Short mmCIF file of C-alpha atoms in Angstrom, two decimals:
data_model
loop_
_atom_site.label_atom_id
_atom_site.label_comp_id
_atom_site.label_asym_id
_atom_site.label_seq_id
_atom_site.Cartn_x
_atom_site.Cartn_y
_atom_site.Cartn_z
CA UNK A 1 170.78 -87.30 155.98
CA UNK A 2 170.75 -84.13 153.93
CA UNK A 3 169.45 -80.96 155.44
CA UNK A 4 168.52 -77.80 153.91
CA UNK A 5 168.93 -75.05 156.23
CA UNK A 6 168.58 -71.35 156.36
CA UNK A 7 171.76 -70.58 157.38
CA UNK A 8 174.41 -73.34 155.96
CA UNK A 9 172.55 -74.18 152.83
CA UNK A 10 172.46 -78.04 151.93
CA UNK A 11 174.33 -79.86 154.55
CA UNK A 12 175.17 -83.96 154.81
CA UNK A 13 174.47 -84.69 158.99
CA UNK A 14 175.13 -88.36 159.96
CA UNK A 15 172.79 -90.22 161.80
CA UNK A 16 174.83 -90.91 164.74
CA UNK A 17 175.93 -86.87 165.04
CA UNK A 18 172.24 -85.61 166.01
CA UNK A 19 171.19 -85.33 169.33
CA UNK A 20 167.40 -85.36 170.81
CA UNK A 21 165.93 -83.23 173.35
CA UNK A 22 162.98 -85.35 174.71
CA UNK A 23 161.62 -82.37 175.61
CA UNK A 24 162.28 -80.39 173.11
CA UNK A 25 163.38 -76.60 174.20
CA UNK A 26 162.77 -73.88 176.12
CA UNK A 27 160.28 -71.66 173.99
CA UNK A 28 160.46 -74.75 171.08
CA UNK A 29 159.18 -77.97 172.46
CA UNK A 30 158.35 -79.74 169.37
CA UNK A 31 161.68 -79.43 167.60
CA UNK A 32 163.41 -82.37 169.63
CA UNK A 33 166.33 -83.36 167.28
CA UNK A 34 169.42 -81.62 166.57
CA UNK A 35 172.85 -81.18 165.18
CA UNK A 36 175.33 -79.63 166.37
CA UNK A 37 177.06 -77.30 163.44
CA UNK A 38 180.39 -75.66 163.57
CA UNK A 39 183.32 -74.28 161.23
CA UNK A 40 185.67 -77.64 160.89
CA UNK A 41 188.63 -75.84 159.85
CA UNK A 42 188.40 -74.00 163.68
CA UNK A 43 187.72 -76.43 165.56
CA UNK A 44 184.45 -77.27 167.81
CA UNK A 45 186.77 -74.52 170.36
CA UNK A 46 187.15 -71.41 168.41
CA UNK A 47 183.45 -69.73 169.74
CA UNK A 48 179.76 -69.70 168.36
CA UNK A 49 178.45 -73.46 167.59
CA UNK A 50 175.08 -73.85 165.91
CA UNK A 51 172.27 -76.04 167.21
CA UNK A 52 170.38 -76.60 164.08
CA UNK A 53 166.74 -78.33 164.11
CA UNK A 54 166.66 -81.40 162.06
CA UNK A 55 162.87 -80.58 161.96
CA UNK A 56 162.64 -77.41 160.78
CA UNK A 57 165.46 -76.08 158.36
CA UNK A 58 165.13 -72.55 159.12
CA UNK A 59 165.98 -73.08 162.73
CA UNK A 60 169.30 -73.02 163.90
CA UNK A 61 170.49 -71.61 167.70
CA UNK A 62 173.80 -69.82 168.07
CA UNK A 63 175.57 -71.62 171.42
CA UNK A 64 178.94 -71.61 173.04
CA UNK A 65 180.63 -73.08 175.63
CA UNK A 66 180.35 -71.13 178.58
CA UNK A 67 183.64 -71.54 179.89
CA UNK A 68 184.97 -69.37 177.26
CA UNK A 69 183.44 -66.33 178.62
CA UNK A 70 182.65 -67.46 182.35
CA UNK A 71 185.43 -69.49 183.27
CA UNK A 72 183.82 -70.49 186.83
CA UNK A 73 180.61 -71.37 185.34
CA UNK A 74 179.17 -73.95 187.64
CA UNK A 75 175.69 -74.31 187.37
CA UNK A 76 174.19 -76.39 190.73
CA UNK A 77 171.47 -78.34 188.64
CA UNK A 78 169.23 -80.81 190.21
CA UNK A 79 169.87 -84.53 189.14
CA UNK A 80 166.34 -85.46 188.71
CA UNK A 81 166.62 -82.81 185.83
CA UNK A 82 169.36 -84.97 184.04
CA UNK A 83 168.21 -88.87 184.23
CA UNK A 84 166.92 -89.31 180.57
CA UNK A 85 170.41 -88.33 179.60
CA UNK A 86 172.04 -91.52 180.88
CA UNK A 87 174.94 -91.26 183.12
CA UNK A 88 176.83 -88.03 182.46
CA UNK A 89 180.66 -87.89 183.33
CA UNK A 90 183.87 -85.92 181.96
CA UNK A 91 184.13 -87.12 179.11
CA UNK A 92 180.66 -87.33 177.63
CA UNK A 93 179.48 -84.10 179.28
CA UNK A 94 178.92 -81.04 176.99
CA UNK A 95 177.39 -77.80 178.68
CA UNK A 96 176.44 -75.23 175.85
CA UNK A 97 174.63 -71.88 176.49
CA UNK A 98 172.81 -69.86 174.07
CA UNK A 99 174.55 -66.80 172.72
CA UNK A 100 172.19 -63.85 171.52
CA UNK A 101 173.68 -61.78 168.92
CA UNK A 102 171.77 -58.15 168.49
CA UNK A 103 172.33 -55.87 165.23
CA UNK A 104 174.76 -54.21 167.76
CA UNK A 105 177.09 -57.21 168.42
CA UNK A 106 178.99 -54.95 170.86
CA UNK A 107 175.35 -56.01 172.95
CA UNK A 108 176.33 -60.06 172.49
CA UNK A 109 174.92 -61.61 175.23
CA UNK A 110 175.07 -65.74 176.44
CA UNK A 111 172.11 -66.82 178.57
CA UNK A 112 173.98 -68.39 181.37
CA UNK A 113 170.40 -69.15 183.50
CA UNK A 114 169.29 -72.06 180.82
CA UNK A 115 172.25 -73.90 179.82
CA UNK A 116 171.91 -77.08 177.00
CA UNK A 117 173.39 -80.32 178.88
CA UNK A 118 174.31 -83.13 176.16
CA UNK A 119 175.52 -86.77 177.01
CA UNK A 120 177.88 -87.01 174.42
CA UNK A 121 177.60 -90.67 174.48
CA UNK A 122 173.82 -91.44 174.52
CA UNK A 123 173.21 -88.34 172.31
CA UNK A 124 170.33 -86.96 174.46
CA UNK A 125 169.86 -83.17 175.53
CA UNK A 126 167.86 -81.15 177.47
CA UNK A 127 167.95 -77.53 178.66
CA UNK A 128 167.48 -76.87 182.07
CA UNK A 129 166.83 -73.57 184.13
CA UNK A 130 169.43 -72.79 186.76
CA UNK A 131 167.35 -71.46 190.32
CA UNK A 132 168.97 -68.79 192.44
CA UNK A 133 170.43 -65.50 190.93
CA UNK A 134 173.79 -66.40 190.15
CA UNK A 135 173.89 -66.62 186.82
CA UNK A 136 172.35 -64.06 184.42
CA UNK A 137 169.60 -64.57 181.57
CA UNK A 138 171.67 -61.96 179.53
CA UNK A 139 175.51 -62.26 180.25
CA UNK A 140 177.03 -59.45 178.25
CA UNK A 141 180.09 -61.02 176.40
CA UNK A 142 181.75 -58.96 173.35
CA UNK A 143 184.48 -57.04 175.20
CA UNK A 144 185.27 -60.65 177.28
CA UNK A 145 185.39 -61.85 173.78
CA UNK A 146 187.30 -59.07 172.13
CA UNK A 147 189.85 -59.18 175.30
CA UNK A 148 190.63 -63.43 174.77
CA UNK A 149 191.12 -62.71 171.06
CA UNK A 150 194.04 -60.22 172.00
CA UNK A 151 195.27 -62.80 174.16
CA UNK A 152 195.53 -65.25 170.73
#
């Protein structure tokens, strides 16, 4: 299926590479499937991920893996919250937070409080809110970010 979004231009996503949130998003809940967009030559590792709407081309979310810049993230999420993914394990678990990206980037922030849980395998998503104060809506990451990029 060819897409043409706001931010990548025209691109070719395969049927079996989008992934639906029955319940859409936080703040979107009628965009409900997805792709997952990233820079091939560096590897789904190397930072900012896109979650693009299949739905609506000019909508694409900036997300990361949270371990990158919170490397005890453990969010304590209720498994009621999770059923209509399927059975989630190690290897078809993907946790992905959303990264907000001001004009001042040195203000980069993830939103550790409503991490994006994916079943690899079964292709279903949903984003879920994460009680207690542990983790922060606005996670300030650009000098954690500038600091592993020395480490390179």
């Amino acid at each position: 299926m060819k897409v043409n979004t706001k931010i990548f231009g025209e691109v070719d996503i395969l049927e079996e590479r989008m992934i639906t949130f029955t319940g859409g998003i936080i703040g979107f809940p009628d965009l409900k499937q997805f792709a997952l967009i990233y820079d091939a030559d560096r590897g789904t590792d190397s930072g900012i991920r896109w979650l693009q709407s299949i739905q609506e081309p000019g909508f694409a979310m900036p997300v990361m893996d949270p371990l990158v810049v919170c490397p005890d993230y453990n969010p304590e999420v209720e498994d009621e919250l999770l059923q209509e993914l399927g059975e989630l394990n190690s290897d078809n678990l993907l946790v992905l937070v959303t990264v907000t990206v001001p004009s001042d980037i040195t203000k980069m922030t993830v939103n550790l409080k409503g991490p994006i849980i994916i079943n690899s395998g079964s292709r279903k998503a949903c984003q879920v809110i994460v009680e207690g104060d542990t983790y922060a809506v606005k996670f300030p990451i650009y000098d954690i970010l500038q600091a592993n990029k020395g480490g390179e």
